[in-house]
Coordinates of C-alpha atoms in Angstrom, one line a residue:
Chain A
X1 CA 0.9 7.9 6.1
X2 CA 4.4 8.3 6.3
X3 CA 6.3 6.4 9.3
X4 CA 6.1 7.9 12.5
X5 CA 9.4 8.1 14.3
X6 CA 9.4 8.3 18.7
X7 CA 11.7 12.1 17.7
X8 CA 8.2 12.8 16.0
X9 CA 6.2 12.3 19.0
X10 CA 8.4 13.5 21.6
X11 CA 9.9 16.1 19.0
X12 CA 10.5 18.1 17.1
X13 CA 13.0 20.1 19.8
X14 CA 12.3 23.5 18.6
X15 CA 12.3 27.1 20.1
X16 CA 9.0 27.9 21.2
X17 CA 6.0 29.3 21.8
X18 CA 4.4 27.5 19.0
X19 CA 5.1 25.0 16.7
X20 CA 3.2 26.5 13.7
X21 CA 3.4 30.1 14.3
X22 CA 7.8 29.8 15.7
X23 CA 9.0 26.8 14.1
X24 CA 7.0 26.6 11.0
X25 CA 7.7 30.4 10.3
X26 CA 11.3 29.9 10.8
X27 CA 11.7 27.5 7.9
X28 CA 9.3 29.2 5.7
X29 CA 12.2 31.7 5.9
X30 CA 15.4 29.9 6.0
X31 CA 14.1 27.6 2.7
X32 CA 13.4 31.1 1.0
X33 CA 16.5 32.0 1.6
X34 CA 18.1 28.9 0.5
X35 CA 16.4 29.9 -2.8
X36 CA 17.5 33.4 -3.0
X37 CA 21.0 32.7 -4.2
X38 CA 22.4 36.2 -3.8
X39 CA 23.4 37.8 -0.1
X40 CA 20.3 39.3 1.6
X41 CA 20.5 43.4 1.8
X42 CA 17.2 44.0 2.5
X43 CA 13.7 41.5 3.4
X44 CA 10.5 42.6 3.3
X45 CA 7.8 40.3 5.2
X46 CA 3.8 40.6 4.6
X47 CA 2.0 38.8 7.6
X48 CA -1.8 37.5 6.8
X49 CA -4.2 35.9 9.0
X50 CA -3.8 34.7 12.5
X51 CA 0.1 35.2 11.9
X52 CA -0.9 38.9 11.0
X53 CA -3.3 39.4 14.5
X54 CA -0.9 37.1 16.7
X55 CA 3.0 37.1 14.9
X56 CA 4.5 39.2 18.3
X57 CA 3.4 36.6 20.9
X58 CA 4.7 34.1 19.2
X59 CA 7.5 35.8 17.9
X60 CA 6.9 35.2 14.6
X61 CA 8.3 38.2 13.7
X62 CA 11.7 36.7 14.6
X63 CA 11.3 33.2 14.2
X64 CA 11.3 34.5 10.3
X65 CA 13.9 36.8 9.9
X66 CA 16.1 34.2 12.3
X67 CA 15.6 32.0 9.0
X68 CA 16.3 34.3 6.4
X69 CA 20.0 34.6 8.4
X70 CA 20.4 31.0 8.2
X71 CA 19.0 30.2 11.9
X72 CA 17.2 26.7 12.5
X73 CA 14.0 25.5 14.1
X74 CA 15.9 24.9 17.2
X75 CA 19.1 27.5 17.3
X76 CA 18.6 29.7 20.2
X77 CA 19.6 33.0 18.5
X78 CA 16.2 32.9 17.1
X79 CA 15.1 34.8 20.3
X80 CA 17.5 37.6 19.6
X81 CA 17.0 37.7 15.5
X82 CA 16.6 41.6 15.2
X83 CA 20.1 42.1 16.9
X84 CA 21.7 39.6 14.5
X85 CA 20.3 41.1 11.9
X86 CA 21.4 44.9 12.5
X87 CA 24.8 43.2 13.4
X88 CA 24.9 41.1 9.9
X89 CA 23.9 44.7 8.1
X90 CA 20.3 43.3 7.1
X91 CA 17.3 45.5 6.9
X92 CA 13.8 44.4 7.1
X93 CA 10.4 45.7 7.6
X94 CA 7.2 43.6 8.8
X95 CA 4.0 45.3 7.5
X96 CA 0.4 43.8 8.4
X97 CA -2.2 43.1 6.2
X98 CA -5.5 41.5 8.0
X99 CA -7.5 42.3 5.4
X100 CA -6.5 40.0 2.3
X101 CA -8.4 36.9 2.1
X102 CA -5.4 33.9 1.8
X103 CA -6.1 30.2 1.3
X104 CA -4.3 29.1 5.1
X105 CA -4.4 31.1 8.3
X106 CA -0.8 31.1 8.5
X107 CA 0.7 32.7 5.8
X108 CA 3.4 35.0 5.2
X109 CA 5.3 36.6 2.4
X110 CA 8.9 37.3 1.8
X111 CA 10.4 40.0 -0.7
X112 CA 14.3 39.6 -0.8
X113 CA 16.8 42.1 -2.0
X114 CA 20.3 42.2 -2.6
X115 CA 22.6 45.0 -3.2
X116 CA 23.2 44.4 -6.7
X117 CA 19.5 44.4 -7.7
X118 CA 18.3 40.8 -7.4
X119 CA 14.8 40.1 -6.0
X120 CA 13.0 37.2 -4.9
X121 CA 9.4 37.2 -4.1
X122 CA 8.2 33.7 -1.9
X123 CA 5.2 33.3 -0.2
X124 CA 4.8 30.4 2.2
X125 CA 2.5 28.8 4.6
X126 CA 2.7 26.9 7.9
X127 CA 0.4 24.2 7.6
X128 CA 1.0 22.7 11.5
X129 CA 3.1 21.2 13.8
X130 CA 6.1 22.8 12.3
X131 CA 5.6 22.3 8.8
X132 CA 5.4 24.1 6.2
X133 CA 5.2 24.6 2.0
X134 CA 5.9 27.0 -0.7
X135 CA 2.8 28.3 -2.6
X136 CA 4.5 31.2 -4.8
X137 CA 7.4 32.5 -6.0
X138 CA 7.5 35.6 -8.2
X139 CA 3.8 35.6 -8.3
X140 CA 3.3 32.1 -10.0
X141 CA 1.4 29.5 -7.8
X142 CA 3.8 26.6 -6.9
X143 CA 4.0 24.2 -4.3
X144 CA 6.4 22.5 -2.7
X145 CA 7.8 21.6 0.8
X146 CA 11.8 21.6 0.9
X147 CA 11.8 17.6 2.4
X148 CA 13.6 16.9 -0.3
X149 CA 16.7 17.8 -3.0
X150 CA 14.6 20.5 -4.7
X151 CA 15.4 21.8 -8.2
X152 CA 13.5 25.4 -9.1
X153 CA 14.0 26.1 -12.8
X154 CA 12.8 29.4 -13.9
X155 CA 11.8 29.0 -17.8
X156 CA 9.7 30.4 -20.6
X157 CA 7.5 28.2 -21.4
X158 CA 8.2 26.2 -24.4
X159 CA 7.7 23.3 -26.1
X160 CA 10.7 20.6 -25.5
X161 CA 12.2 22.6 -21.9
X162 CA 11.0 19.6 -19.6
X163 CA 12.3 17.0 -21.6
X164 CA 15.6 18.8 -21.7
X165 CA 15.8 18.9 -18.1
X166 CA 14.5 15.0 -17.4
X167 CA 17.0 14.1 -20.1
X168 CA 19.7 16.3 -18.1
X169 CA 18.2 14.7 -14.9
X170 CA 18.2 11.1 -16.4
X171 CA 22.0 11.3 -17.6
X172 CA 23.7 12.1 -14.3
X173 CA 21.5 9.4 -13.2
X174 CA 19.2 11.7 -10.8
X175 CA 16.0 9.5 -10.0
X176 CA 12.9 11.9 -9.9
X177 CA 10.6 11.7 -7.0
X178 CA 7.9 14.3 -8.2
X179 CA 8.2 16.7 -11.0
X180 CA 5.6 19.4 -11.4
X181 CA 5.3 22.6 -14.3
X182 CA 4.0 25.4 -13.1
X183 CA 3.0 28.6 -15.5
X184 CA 1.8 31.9 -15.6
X185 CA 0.6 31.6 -19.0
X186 CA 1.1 30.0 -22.1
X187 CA 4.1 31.0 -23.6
X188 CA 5.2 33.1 -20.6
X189 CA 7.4 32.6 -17.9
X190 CA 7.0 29.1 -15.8
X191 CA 8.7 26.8 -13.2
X192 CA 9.7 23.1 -13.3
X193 CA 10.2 22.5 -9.9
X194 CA 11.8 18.8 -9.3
X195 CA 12.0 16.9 -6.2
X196 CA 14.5 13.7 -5.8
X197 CA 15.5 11.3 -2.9
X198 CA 18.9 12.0 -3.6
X199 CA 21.3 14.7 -4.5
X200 CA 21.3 16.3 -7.6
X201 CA 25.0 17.0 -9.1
X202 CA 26.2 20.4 -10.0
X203 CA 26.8 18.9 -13.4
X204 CA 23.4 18.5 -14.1
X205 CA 22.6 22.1 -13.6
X206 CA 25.5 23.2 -16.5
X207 CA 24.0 20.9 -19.0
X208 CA 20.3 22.2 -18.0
X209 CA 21.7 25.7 -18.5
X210 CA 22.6 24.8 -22.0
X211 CA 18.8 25.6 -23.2
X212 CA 17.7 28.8 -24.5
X213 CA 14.4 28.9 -22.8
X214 CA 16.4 28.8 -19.6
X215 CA 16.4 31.2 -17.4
X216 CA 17.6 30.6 -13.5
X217 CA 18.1 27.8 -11.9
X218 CA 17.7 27.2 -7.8
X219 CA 19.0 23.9 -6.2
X220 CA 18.1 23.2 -2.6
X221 CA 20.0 20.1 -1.6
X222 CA 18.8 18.1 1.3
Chain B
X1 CA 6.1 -5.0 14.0
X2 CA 4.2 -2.1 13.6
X3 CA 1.6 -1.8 15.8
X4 CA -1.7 0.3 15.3
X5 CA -4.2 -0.1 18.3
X6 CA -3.1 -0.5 22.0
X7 CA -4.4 -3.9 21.7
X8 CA -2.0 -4.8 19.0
X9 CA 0.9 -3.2 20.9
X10 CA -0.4 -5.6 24.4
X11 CA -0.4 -8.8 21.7
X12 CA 3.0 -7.6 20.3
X13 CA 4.4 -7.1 24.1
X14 CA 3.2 -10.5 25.1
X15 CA 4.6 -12.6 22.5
X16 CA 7.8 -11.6 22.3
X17 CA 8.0 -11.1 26.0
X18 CA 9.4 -7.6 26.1
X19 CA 8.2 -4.2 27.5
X20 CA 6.3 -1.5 25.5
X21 CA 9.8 0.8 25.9
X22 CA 11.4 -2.1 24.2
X23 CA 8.4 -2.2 21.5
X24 CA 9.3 1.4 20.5
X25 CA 12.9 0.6 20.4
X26 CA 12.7 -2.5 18.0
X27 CA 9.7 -0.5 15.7
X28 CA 12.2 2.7 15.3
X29 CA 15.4 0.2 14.9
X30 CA 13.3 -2.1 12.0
X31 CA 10.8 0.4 10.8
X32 CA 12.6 3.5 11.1
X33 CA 16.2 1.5 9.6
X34 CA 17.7 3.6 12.6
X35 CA 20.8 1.9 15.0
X36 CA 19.9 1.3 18.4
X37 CA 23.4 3.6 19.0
X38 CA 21.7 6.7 17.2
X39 CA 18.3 6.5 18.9
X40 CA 20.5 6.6 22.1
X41 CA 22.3 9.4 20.8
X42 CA 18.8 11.4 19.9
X43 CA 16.9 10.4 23.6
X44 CA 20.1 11.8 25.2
X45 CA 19.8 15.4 23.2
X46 CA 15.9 15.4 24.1
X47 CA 16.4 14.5 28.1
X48 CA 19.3 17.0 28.2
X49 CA 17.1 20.0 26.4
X50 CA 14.5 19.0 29.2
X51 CA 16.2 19.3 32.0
X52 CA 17.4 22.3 31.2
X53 CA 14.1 23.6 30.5
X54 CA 12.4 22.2 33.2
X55 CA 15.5 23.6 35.8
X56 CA 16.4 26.8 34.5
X57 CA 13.6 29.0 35.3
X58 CA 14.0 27.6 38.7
X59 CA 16.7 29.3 39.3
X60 CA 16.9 32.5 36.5
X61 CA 12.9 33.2 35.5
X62 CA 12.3 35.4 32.4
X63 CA 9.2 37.0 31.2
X64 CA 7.3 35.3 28.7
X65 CA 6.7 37.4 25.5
X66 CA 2.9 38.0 26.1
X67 CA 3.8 38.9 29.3
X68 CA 1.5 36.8 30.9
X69 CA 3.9 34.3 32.9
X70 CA 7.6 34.5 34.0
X71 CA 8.6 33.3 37.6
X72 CA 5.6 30.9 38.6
X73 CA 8.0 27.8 38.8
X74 CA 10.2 29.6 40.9
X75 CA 7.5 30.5 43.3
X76 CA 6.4 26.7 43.5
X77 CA 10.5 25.6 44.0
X78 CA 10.8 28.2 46.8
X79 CA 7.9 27.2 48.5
X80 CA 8.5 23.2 48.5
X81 CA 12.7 24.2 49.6
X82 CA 10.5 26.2 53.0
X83 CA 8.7 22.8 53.6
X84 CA 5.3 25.0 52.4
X85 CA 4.4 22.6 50.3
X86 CA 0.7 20.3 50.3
X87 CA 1.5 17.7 47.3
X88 CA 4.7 15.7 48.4
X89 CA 8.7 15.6 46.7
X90 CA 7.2 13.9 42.9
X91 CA 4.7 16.0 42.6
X92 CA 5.9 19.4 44.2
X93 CA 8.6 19.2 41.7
X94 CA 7.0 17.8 38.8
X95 CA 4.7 21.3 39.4
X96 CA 7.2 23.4 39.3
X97 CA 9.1 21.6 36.1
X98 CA 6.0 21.6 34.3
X99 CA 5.7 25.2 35.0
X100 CA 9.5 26.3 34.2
X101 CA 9.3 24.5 30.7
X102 CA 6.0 26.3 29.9
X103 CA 8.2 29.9 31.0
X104 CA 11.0 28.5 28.9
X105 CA 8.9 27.7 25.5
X106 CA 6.6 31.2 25.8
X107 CA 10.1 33.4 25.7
X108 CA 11.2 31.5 22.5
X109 CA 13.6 29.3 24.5
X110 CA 14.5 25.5 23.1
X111 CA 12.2 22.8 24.5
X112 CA 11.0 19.6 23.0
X113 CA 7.4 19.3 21.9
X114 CA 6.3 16.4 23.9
X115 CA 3.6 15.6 21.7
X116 CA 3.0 19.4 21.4
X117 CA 4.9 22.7 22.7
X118 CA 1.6 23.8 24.6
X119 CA 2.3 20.4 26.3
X120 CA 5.7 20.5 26.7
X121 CA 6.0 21.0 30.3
X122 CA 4.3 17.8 31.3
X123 CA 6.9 14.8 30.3
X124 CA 9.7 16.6 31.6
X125 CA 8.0 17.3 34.9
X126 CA 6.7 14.0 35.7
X127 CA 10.1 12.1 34.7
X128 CA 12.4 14.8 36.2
X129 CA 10.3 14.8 39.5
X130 CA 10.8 11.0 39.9
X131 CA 14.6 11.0 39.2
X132 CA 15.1 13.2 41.2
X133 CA 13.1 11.5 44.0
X134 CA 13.5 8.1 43.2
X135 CA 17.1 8.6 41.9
X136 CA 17.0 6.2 39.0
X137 CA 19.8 6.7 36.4
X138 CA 19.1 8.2 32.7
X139 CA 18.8 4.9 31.2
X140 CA 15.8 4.5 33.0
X141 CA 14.3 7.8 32.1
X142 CA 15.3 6.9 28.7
X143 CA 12.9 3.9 29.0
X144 CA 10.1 6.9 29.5
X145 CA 10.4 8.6 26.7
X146 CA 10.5 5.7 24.8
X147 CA 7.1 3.9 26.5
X148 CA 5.6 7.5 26.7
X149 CA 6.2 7.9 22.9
X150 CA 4.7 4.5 22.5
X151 CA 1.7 6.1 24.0
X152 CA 1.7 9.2 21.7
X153 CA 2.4 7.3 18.9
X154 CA -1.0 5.3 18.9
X155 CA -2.7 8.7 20.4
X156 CA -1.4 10.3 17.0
X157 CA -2.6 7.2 15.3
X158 CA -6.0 7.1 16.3
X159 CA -7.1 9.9 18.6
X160 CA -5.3 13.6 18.1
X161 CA -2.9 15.8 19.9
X162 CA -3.5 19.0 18.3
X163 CA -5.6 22.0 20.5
X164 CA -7.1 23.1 17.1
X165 CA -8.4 19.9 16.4
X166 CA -9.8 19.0 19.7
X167 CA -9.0 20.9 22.4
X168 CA -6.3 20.9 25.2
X169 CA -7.7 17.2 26.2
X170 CA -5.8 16.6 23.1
X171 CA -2.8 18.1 24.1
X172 CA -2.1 18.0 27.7
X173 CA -4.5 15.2 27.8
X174 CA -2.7 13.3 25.8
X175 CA 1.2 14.3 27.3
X176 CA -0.5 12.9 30.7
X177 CA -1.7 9.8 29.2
X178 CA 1.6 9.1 27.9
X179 CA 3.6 10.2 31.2
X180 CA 1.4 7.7 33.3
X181 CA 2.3 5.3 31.0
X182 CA 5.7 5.6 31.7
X183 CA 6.1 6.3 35.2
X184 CA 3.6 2.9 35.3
X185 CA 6.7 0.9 33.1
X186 CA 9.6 2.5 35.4
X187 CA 7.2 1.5 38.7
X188 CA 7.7 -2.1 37.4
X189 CA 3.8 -2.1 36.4
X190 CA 2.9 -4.5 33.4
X191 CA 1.9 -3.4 29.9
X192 CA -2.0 -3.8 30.6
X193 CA -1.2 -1.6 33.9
X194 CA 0.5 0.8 31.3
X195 CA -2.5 1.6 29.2
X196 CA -4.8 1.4 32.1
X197 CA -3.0 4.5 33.4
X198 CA -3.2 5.9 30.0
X199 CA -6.8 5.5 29.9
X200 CA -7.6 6.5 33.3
X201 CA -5.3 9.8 32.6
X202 CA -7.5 10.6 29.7
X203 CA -10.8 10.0 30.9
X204 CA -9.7 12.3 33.5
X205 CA -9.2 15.4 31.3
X206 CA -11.8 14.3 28.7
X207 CA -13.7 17.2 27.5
X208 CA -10.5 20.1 28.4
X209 CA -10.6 22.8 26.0
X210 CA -8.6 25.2 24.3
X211 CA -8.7 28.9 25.5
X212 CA -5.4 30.3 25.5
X213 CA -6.0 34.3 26.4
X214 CA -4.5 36.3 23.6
X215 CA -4.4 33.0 21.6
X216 CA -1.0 33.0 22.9
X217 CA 0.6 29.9 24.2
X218 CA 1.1 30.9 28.2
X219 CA -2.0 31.2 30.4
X220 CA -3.9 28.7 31.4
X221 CA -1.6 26.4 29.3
X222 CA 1.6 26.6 32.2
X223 CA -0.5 26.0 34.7
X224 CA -2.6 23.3 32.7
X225 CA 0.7 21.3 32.1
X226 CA 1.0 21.7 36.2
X227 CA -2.4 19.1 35.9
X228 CA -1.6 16.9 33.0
X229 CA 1.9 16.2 35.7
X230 CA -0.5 15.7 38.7
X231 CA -3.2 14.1 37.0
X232 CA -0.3 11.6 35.1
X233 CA 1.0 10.6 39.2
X234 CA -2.1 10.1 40.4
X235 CA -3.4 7.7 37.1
X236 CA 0.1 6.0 37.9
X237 CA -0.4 5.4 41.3
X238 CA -4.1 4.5 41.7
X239 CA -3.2 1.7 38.9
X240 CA -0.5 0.4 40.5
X241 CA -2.5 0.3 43.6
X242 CA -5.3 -1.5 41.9
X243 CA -7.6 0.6 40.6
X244 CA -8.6 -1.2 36.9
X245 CA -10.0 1.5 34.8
X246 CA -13.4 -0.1 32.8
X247 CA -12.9 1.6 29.3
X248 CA -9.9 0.1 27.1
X249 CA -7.0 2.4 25.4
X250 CA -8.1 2.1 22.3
X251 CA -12.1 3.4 23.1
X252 CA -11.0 5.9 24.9
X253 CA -8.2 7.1 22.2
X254 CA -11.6 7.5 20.3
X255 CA -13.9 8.6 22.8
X256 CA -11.2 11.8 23.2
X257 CA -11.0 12.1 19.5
X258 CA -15.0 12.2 19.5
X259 CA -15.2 14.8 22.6
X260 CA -12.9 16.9 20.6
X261 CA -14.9 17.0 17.2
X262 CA -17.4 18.0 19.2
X263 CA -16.3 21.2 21.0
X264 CA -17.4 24.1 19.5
X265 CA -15.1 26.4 17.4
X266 CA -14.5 28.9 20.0
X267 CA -12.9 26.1 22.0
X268 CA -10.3 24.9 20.0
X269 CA -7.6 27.0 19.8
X270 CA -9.1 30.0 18.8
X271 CA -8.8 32.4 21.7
X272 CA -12.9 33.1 21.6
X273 CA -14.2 31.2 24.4
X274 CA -12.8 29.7 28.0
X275 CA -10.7 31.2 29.4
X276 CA -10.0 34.2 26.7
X277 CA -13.3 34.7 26.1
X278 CA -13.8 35.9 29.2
X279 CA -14.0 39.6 30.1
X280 CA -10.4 40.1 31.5
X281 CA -9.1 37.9 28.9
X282 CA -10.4 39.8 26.2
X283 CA -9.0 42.8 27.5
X284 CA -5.2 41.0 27.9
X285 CA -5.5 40.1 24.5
X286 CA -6.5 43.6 23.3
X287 CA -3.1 45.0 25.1
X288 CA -0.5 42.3 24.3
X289 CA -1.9 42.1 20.6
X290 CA -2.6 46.2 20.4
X291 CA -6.3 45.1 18.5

């Protein structure tokens, strides 16, 4: 188990109601749009299970499109999200769907848009206590959390493209904490997705990008 | 320096001679790798966002989103300030503190989740109450949190303090267990009479489920946290008066934990039984939720 600090027992401070349906929703959306690298025109959000029958009591509905403006756990303008949003230009849409069987209670899905045509597709869960994990992007089953540096690399999937990113990664001296491939099918389009303690340097990226089989590249730093 | 059990924490305590606040401190500062200067820094942030909390309602309430609660602390305030109330200064105020931080969390305010934010009310309004009363400086409510999060530590450890998992025993139990605790420490009590009010707060509310109407977090949790506050005084003050509860920490950590795996479904969390499951809560939780 990982060390318990006293700011985890008498913490996290967080906007309430509810630590898995406010605070964990919130950073679902704020890493998703920490991925989506391009300004956000439009969001679309799909709602399943209890967040789907409970999201306005909790305000779960605002808690997520707080984070895809940028808004922590704990920023106070969560409460007033849909006014920030209309003021930032940002339109977004909720729609409901209790009828899809999903693998956690609290799950919701996020469709981003920008102006010039980009779209992301993440779908996250909150798993308790105000955390939270990836489990698709674009339709491909991933999973990941966002505790720490995280590198998404969007590839086809071809012989030699990991060992041209470790070999990247090992250069600019980036130690790997977990490194997992994720695919659609063979030969199609996959994800590495790395995780590491530390940074990772912009450099590492450019020399990454060198590949063929390369196709985006997404770095959350910590 | 890590200590598991409540027992472990007592040895710990009594060999180096120091208090279970102190414990906390030195586990965080060697454990943790964090400065006794930032820890300062990060109690001062979480008793500022509680007071606010715990005061503002008082004076400006707001609806909660549910609509179920909004204005119950100021009610309680008013009625102490007319010399209406039954309960005394502490706990008159630690009522209505519990109470205002409940309003505060259920219309997305900031609060601290102390362990949880169903439970958030209780810390505040037990520590709040007695500086107020007892006018003891913020060093010494400092000393709270960090004893109380001794006591929430080991309850994470070896018990639970999730609603889901077993009930509200686990939630507002738990938040009472660890406020007794420290009001016990700042009372001058020693480390055995620490636990023994944690004990004695648990065995209390052993067996308190989880039956929030609408599933929302508002009613009965506000006025739930209201009892975790009373019941954490009155653990506090029957120990320091003498009163030895039988059952150790540590069996009684379990004991909840044990209770809690065995509440049905419909009493953990899921807005089926209780309270919601009632007829008039089913039908508040048909309007708020529009089912």
């Amino acid at each position: 188990m990982n060390f318990l600090s006293i700011f985890d027992v008498i913490g996290p401070n967080m906007i309430g109601p509810s630590s898995s349906h406010t605070a964990g929703a919130c950073a679902i959306a704020l890493l998703s749009k920490k991925m989506f690298q391009h300004p956000i025109q439009k969001v679309t959000f799909t709602l399943y299970g209890s967040f789907a029958r409970t999201y306005k009591g909790h305000g779960t509905d605002k808690a997520l499109l707080g984070g895809i403006l940028g808004f922590q756990t704990d920023d106070e303008r969560l409460r007033d999200a849909f006014a920030h949003a209309d003021e930032q230009g940002v339109e977004y849409q909720f729609l409901i769907d209790e009828k899809t069987v999903v693998n956690h209670p609290n799950t919701a899905d996020i469709l981003m848009e920008s102006a010039d045509g980009h779209r992301l597709f993440v779908r996250g869960e909150s798993i308790g206590g105000g955390k939270m994990k990836i489990v698709q992007i674009d339709g491909i089953d991933v999973d990941f959390t966002g505790e720490y540096t995280t590198l998404i690399i969007q590839q086809t999937d071809k012989p030699g493209v990991v060992a041209h990113i470790t070999n990247c990664l090992a250069k600019h001296e980036v130690n790997i904490a977990f490194l997992r491939l994720f695919r659609e099918e063979k030969g199609a389009k996959a994800y590495t997705i790395v995780e590491s303690d530390e940074p990772i340097p912009a450099a590492s990226l450019d020399a990454i990008k060198e590949n063929e089989h390369i196709r985006e590249l997404m770095l959350i730093q910590m | 320096m890590d200590f598991l059990t409540g027992e472990m924490l007592l040895e710990l305590c009594k060999k180096e001679n120091i208090s279970i606040s102190r414990a906390m401190l030195d586990r965080e500062k060697i454990l943790g790798g964090a400065s006794e200067e930032t820890i300062t820094k990060k109690l001062e942030r979480v008793w500022e966002i509680m007071q606010h909390a715990a005061k503002t309602p008082v004076d400006t309430p707001k609806s909660s989103i549910g609509g179920l609660i909004g204005g119950q602390a100021k009610g309680i305030y008013e009625n102490m300030q007319n010399g209406n109330n039954l309960c005394g200064p502490i706990l008159s105020r630690a009522m209505a503190y519990a109470c205002a931080t409940l309003e505060v969390n259920a219309s997305m305010g900031l609060i601290v989740a102390a362990p949880t934010a169903g439970s958030s009310g209780v810390i505040p309004g037990v520590l709040l109450a007695y500086q107020e009363v007892k006018q003891v400086p913020d060093s010494m409510i400092y000393r709270g949190l960090l004893n109380a999060s001794a006591i929430g530590y080991l309850l994470m450890k070896s018990a639970s303090v999730s609603g889901a998992e077993a009930g509200c025993q686990a939630e507002v139990g738990s938040a009472s267990a660890m406020a007794a605790s420290a009001i016990v420490e700042l009372m001058g009590g020693n480390e055995e009479q620490c636990l023994n009010a944690a004990s004695l707060a648990i065995s209390n509310l052993l067996g308190l489920v989880c039956d929030p109407i609408a599933g929302l977090v508002e009613s009965p949790c506000q006025t739930r946290n209201s009892i975790g506050a009373a019941n954490a005084l009155t653990a506090a003050e029957m120990t320091l008066a003498g009163v030895r509860f039988p059952i150790p920490f540590d069996e009684m950590a379990k004991a909840m934990l044990r209770v809690g795996k065995s509440l049905p479904f419909e009493l953990r969390e899921t807005a089926l039984g209780g309270c919601a499951g009632t007829a008039t809560g089913c039908s508040l939780g048909c309007d708020i939720c529009g089912n």
